Coordinates of C-alpha atoms in Angstrom, one line a residue:
M1131 CA 111.1 84.0 99.5
K1132 CA 114.2 84.3 101.8
T1133 CA 114.6 87.8 100.6
L1134 CA 111.0 88.6 101.3
S1135 CA 111.2 87.1 104.8
R1136 CA 114.2 89.2 105.6
L1137 CA 112.5 92.3 104.4
I1138 CA 109.4 91.6 106.5
L1139 CA 111.6 91.0 109.6
L1140 CA 113.5 94.3 109.0
F1141 CA 110.5 96.4 108.0
P1142 CA 107.4 94.7 109.2
K1143 CA 105.0 97.5 108.9
I1144 CA 106.0 98.5 105.4
C1145 CA 106.2 95.0 104.1
L1146 CA 103.0 93.7 105.6
S1147 CA 101.1 96.7 104.2
V1148 CA 102.4 96.1 100.8
V1149 CA 102.3 92.3 100.6
F1150 CA 99.1 91.5 102.4
A1151 CA 96.8 94.6 102.2
A1152 CA 94.2 94.5 99.5
P1153 CA 94.8 97.1 96.7
V1154 CA 93.0 100.4 97.3
K1155 CA 90.4 100.9 94.6
V1156 CA 90.8 104.4 93.2
I1157 CA 88.9 106.8 90.9
F1158 CA 91.4 109.6 90.0
D1159 CA 89.9 113.0 89.2
T1160 CA 92.4 115.6 87.9
D1161 CA 92.4 119.0 86.1
M1162 CA 95.6 118.1 84.2
E1163 CA 95.8 121.6 82.7
T1164 CA 97.5 124.4 84.6
D1165 CA 100.3 122.6 86.6
C1166 CA 102.6 119.7 85.9
D1167 CA 102.2 118.2 89.3
D1168 CA 99.0 116.5 88.0
A1169 CA 101.2 114.5 85.6
G1170 CA 103.6 113.7 88.4
A1171 CA 100.7 112.5 90.5
M1172 CA 99.7 110.1 87.7
A1173 CA 103.3 108.7 87.7
V1174 CA 103.0 108.0 91.5
L1175 CA 99.5 106.4 91.0
H1176 CA 100.7 104.1 88.3
T1177 CA 103.8 103.1 90.2
L1178 CA 101.8 102.2 93.2
A1179 CA 99.4 100.2 91.0
D1180 CA 102.4 98.4 89.4
R1181 CA 103.4 97.3 92.9
G1182 CA 99.9 96.0 93.8
E1183 CA 99.1 98.8 96.3
C1184 CA 96.1 100.1 94.3
E1185 CA 93.8 99.4 91.5
I1186 CA 93.0 102.3 89.2
L1187 CA 89.2 102.0 88.3
A1188 CA 89.0 105.2 86.2
T1189 CA 90.7 108.4 85.3
V1190 CA 88.7 111.5 84.7
T1191 CA 89.3 115.2 84.2
S1192 CA 87.5 118.1 85.9
V1193 CA 88.0 120.6 83.0
R1194 CA 86.5 121.1 79.5
D1195 CA 89.9 120.9 77.6
V1196 CA 90.0 117.8 75.5
N1197 CA 93.8 118.0 75.6
S1198 CA 93.7 117.4 79.3
I1199 CA 91.9 114.0 79.0
A1200 CA 94.1 113.2 76.0
T1201 CA 97.2 113.7 78.2
V1202 CA 95.7 111.5 80.9
D1203 CA 95.2 108.8 78.3
A1204 CA 98.7 109.2 77.0
I1205 CA 100.1 108.7 80.4
N1206 CA 97.9 105.7 81.0
R1207 CA 99.0 104.2 77.8
Y1208 CA 102.7 104.8 78.5
R1209 CA 102.2 103.1 81.9
G1210 CA 100.7 100.0 80.4
R1211 CA 97.0 100.7 81.1
P1212 CA 95.6 102.0 77.8
D1213 CA 92.1 100.7 78.4
L1214 CA 91.3 102.6 81.7
P1215 CA 87.9 104.3 81.5
L1216 CA 88.1 108.0 80.7
G1217 CA 85.7 110.9 81.3
M1218 CA 85.6 114.6 81.2
V1219 CA 83.3 117.5 82.2
K1220 CA 80.7 117.9 79.5
S1221 CA 78.6 120.7 81.0
A1222 CA 79.7 124.0 82.5
G1223 CA 83.2 123.8 83.8
V1224 CA 86.6 125.3 84.0
L1225 CA 88.8 126.0 80.9
E1226 CA 92.2 127.5 81.6
P1227 CA 95.4 128.0 79.5
T1228 CA 97.9 125.1 79.6
K1229 CA 101.6 125.1 79.1
F1230 CA 101.8 121.4 78.5
A1231 CA 98.6 119.4 77.9
S1232 CA 98.1 120.5 74.2
K1233 CA 101.7 119.5 73.5
I1234 CA 101.5 116.1 75.2
A1235 CA 98.3 115.4 73.2
T1236 CA 100.2 116.2 70.0
E1237 CA 103.4 114.3 70.8
F1238 CA 102.0 111.1 72.3
P1239 CA 99.6 108.4 71.1
H1240 CA 96.1 108.3 72.7
R1241 CA 92.6 107.2 71.8
V1242 CA 90.9 110.6 72.3
T1243 CA 89.6 111.7 68.9
S1244 CA 87.3 114.6 70.1
A1245 CA 85.6 115.9 73.1
E1246 CA 82.3 114.5 71.9
A1247 CA 83.8 111.0 71.9
V1248 CA 84.8 111.2 75.6
P1249 CA 82.1 110.1 78.1
D1250 CA 80.7 112.5 80.6
A1251 CA 82.8 112.0 83.8
V1252 CA 79.7 111.7 86.0
M1253 CA 78.4 108.8 83.9
V1254 CA 81.9 107.1 84.3
Y1255 CA 81.6 107.6 88.1
R1256 CA 78.1 106.0 88.0
D1257 CA 79.1 103.0 85.8
V1258 CA 82.3 102.3 87.8
L1259 CA 80.8 102.7 91.2
E1260 CA 77.8 100.5 90.5
K1261 CA 80.2 97.6 89.9
Q1262 CA 82.2 97.9 93.1
A1263 CA 81.7 96.3 96.5
D1264 CA 80.1 98.5 99.2
H1265 CA 82.4 101.0 100.9
S1266 CA 85.4 100.0 98.8
V1267 CA 86.3 102.9 96.6
V1268 CA 88.6 105.9 97.4
I1269 CA 88.0 109.0 95.3
I1270 CA 91.0 111.2 94.8
T1271 CA 90.5 114.8 93.5
V1272 CA 93.5 116.9 92.6
G1273 CA 91.6 119.5 90.6
Y1274 CA 88.2 121.1 90.7
L1275 CA 85.2 119.6 92.3
T1276 CA 82.9 119.9 89.2
N1277 CA 82.5 116.2 88.7
L1278 CA 81.7 115.5 92.3
K1279 CA 79.0 118.2 92.3
N1280 CA 77.5 116.6 89.2
L1281 CA 77.7 113.2 90.9
L1282 CA 75.9 114.5 94.1
Q1283 CA 73.1 116.0 91.9
L1284 CA 72.8 113.0 89.6
P1285 CA 69.2 111.7 90.0
A1286 CA 68.2 108.1 89.9
S1287 CA 67.1 107.0 86.4
D1288 CA 66.4 103.9 84.3
G1289 CA 67.1 101.5 87.2
H1290 CA 70.3 103.4 88.2
P1291 CA 70.6 104.7 91.8
S1292 CA 71.2 108.3 92.4
G1293 CA 74.7 109.7 92.7
L1294 CA 74.1 110.3 96.4
D1295 CA 73.0 106.8 97.0
L1296 CA 76.1 105.5 95.2
I1297 CA 78.4 107.7 97.2
N1298 CA 76.8 106.5 100.4
A1299 CA 76.9 102.8 99.3
K1300 CA 80.2 102.5 97.5
V1301 CA 82.7 105.2 98.5
S1302 CA 84.9 104.6 101.6
K1303 CA 86.8 107.9 101.6
W1304 CA 87.2 111.1 99.5
V1305 CA 90.7 112.5 99.6
C1306 CA 90.9 116.2 98.3
M1307 CA 93.8 118.3 97.5
G1308 CA 92.7 121.8 98.6
G1309 CA 92.6 124.4 101.3
N1310 CA 95.0 126.1 103.6
F1311 CA 94.8 124.8 107.2
V1312 CA 96.8 127.5 109.1
G1313 CA 96.3 128.2 112.8
N1314 CA 94.6 126.2 115.5
P1315 CA 91.8 125.9 114.7
P1316 CA 92.6 126.7 111.1
K1317 CA 91.2 129.6 109.2
D1318 CA 91.8 130.3 105.6
E1319 CA 91.6 133.9 104.4
L1320 CA 93.0 132.9 101.0
K1321 CA 96.2 134.8 101.5
L1322 CA 98.0 131.7 100.0
G1323 CA 95.4 131.2 97.3
N1324 CA 93.3 128.1 96.7
V1325 CA 92.6 127.7 93.0
N1326 CA 91.2 124.2 93.3
F1327 CA 88.2 125.7 95.1
Q1328 CA 88.2 129.2 93.7
R1329 CA 88.0 128.4 89.9
D1330 CA 84.7 126.5 90.4
A1331 CA 83.5 128.0 93.7
K1332 CA 79.9 126.9 93.3
S1333 CA 80.9 123.2 92.9
A1334 CA 83.4 123.4 95.8
Y1335 CA 80.8 125.0 98.1
E1336 CA 78.2 122.3 97.2
V1337 CA 80.4 119.3 97.6
I1338 CA 82.2 120.4 100.8
H1339 CA 78.9 121.2 102.5
H1340 CA 77.0 118.1 101.3
W1341 CA 79.4 115.3 100.8
P1342 CA 78.1 112.6 103.2
G1343 CA 81.2 110.5 103.9
E1344 CA 84.7 110.5 105.3
T1345 CA 86.8 113.3 103.8
V1346 CA 90.5 114.1 104.2
F1347 CA 92.0 117.3 102.8
A1348 CA 95.6 117.6 101.8
G1349 CA 96.2 121.3 102.4
R1350 CA 98.5 123.6 100.5
E1351 CA 100.6 124.2 103.6
V1352 CA 101.4 120.5 103.8
C1353 CA 102.2 119.8 100.2
S1354 CA 101.9 122.7 97.8
V1355 CA 104.0 125.9 97.3
P1356 CA 103.7 127.1 100.9
S1357 CA 105.0 123.7 102.1
G1358 CA 108.4 124.0 100.6
L1359 CA 108.4 120.5 99.3
Q1360 CA 109.4 120.0 95.7
I1361 CA 110.7 117.3 93.3
G1362 CA 110.7 116.8 89.5
E1363 CA 114.2 117.5 88.1
S1364 CA 115.0 113.8 88.5
L1365 CA 112.6 113.1 85.7
A1366 CA 115.5 114.0 83.4
S1367 CA 116.8 110.5 84.2
T1368 CA 113.8 108.8 82.7
P1369 CA 113.3 108.0 79.0
A1370 CA 112.8 110.8 76.7
D1371 CA 109.5 109.3 75.6
N1372 CA 108.0 109.5 79.1
P1373 CA 105.0 111.8 78.9
V1374 CA 105.4 112.9 82.5
R1375 CA 109.0 114.0 81.9
R1376 CA 107.7 115.9 78.8
A1377 CA 105.0 117.5 80.9
Y1378 CA 107.5 118.9 83.3
E1379 CA 109.8 120.0 80.4
H1380 CA 107.0 121.8 78.7
Y1381 CA 105.8 123.4 81.8
F1382 CA 109.2 124.9 82.5
G1383 CA 110.0 125.6 78.9
G1384 CA 113.1 123.4 78.8
K1385 CA 114.6 121.1 81.3
A1386 CA 112.4 119.4 83.9
K1387 CA 112.7 121.3 87.2
N1388 CA 111.5 120.8 90.7
R1389 CA 107.9 121.7 91.4
H1390 CA 105.7 121.4 94.5
V1391 CA 104.2 118.0 95.4
A1392 CA 100.6 118.9 96.1
D1393 CA 98.9 116.3 93.9
L1394 CA 101.6 113.6 94.3
A1395 CA 101.4 113.8 98.1
T1396 CA 97.6 113.5 97.9
V1397 CA 97.9 110.3 95.9
L1398 CA 100.5 108.9 98.2
Y1399 CA 98.3 109.5 101.3
A1400 CA 95.2 108.1 99.6
I1401 CA 96.9 104.9 98.8
R1402 CA 99.3 104.3 101.7
G1403 CA 97.7 106.3 104.5
L1404 CA 99.6 108.4 107.0
T1405 CA 102.7 106.1 107.2
D1406 CA 105.6 108.1 108.6
C1407 CA 104.9 111.1 106.3
W1408 CA 102.0 112.9 108.1
D1409 CA 99.8 113.2 111.1
I1410 CA 96.1 114.0 110.9
S1411 CA 93.7 116.4 112.6
E1412 CA 90.9 115.4 114.8
P1413 CA 87.5 115.3 113.1
G1414 CA 85.7 118.4 112.3
R1415 CA 84.0 120.4 109.5
M1416 CA 85.1 123.0 107.0
N1417 CA 82.8 125.9 107.3
L1418 CA 83.3 127.1 103.7
Q1419 CA 81.9 130.4 102.6
P1420 CA 80.7 131.3 99.1
D1421 CA 83.9 133.3 98.6
M1422 CA 85.9 130.2 99.5
K1423 CA 87.2 131.5 102.8
F1424 CA 86.7 129.1 105.6
D1425 CA 87.1 128.5 109.3
W1426 CA 87.5 125.0 110.7
Q1427 CA 84.9 123.8 113.2
P1428 CA 86.3 121.0 115.4
G1429 CA 83.8 118.3 116.6
T1430 CA 83.5 114.6 116.8
V1431 CA 80.3 114.6 114.7
G1432 CA 82.3 115.9 111.7
K1433 CA 83.5 113.5 109.1
Q1434 CA 86.3 115.8 107.7
R1435 CA 89.9 115.9 108.6
Y1436 CA 93.1 117.4 107.3
L1437 CA 96.7 116.3 107.0
L1438 CA 99.3 117.7 109.3
K1439 CA 103.0 118.0 108.6
K1440 CA 105.3 116.0 110.8
P1441 CA 108.4 117.9 112.1
A1442 CA 111.6 117.7 110.2
N1443 CA 110.5 115.0 107.6
D1444 CA 110.2 117.1 104.5
R1445 CA 113.2 115.4 102.8
Q1446 CA 111.8 112.0 103.7
V1447 CA 108.5 112.8 102.0
E1448 CA 110.4 114.1 98.9
A1449 CA 112.5 111.0 98.8
V1450 CA 109.5 108.7 98.9
L1451 CA 107.8 110.6 96.1
N1452 CA 111.0 110.9 94.0
E1453 CA 111.5 107.2 94.0
L1454 CA 107.9 106.7 92.8
I1455 CA 107.9 109.4 90.2
V1456 CA 110.9 108.0 88.3
A1457 CA 110.1 104.3 88.6
P1458 CA 109.8 102.7 85.1
P1459 CA 106.4 101.2 84.0
H1460 CA 105.9 97.6 85.1
G1461 CA 107.5 95.2 82.6
S1462 CA 109.8 97.8 81.0
R1463 CA 113.5 97.2 81.0

């Protein structure tokens, strides 16, 4: 207790947020297919859960590759949460080549026996959200918006509310990795790319135009390749049986190397908020076009915002994420 008291005196904002704030309830929605930062994001998520900062309600994938959800389950298992609800896209959705997911699914134990045995992600969303207190759940998407589109369109049936009613009642915030917010006001001509929207453009268009609640975008200029932020090579210091380390090794075809922090930063913001890492825009609205280009429409009636880089703190953000990505599972020696 003396040590804790000294920490609170030295770092009151940090300690009070960790010790006294209720854990953030999270549904984590990932593509876990084309880039290893999804695996890194899961390491960050589980470390924050180990420290009591969040409660992981479910982990789902936004792709049709069964190896992707098997990789998610393998990471959950390694991190001491083998029973987390799983779900994947069961209808039309994205399927891309992967450098690591099929290998992780082969190398590590998991409970995924077939795609048919995995529940539809939209049903997992429904079942999990129904059990939560009103306005208590943060949804994190670091992949495609297929599952959220399916949730928005889910009708009421057999005594269950519609997906839209559940979103309005249960979700406090949606945090989305995607978009390029360049300029003031921002305008995205896709010169930097935006695959999280482009690969399932119909779903992205539907969700971004019709999501009813608070939304925060983590743009590519803040945390993906254009940002210049990167970590990952430190995973070489973690155990050889760490599936996150192996995901980075397979992705790079050898040693784990540094990679951008898009999905990791999105998780960090969703759980801890702005802290000293970012600023945030004024409210507005993404005027997304069917080709996934957009311009930003400022206005107090909008419920959407986007993260802003703080000057000269890139190394600080990297240091925070690096400490979280290499932290051992709770209870390990």
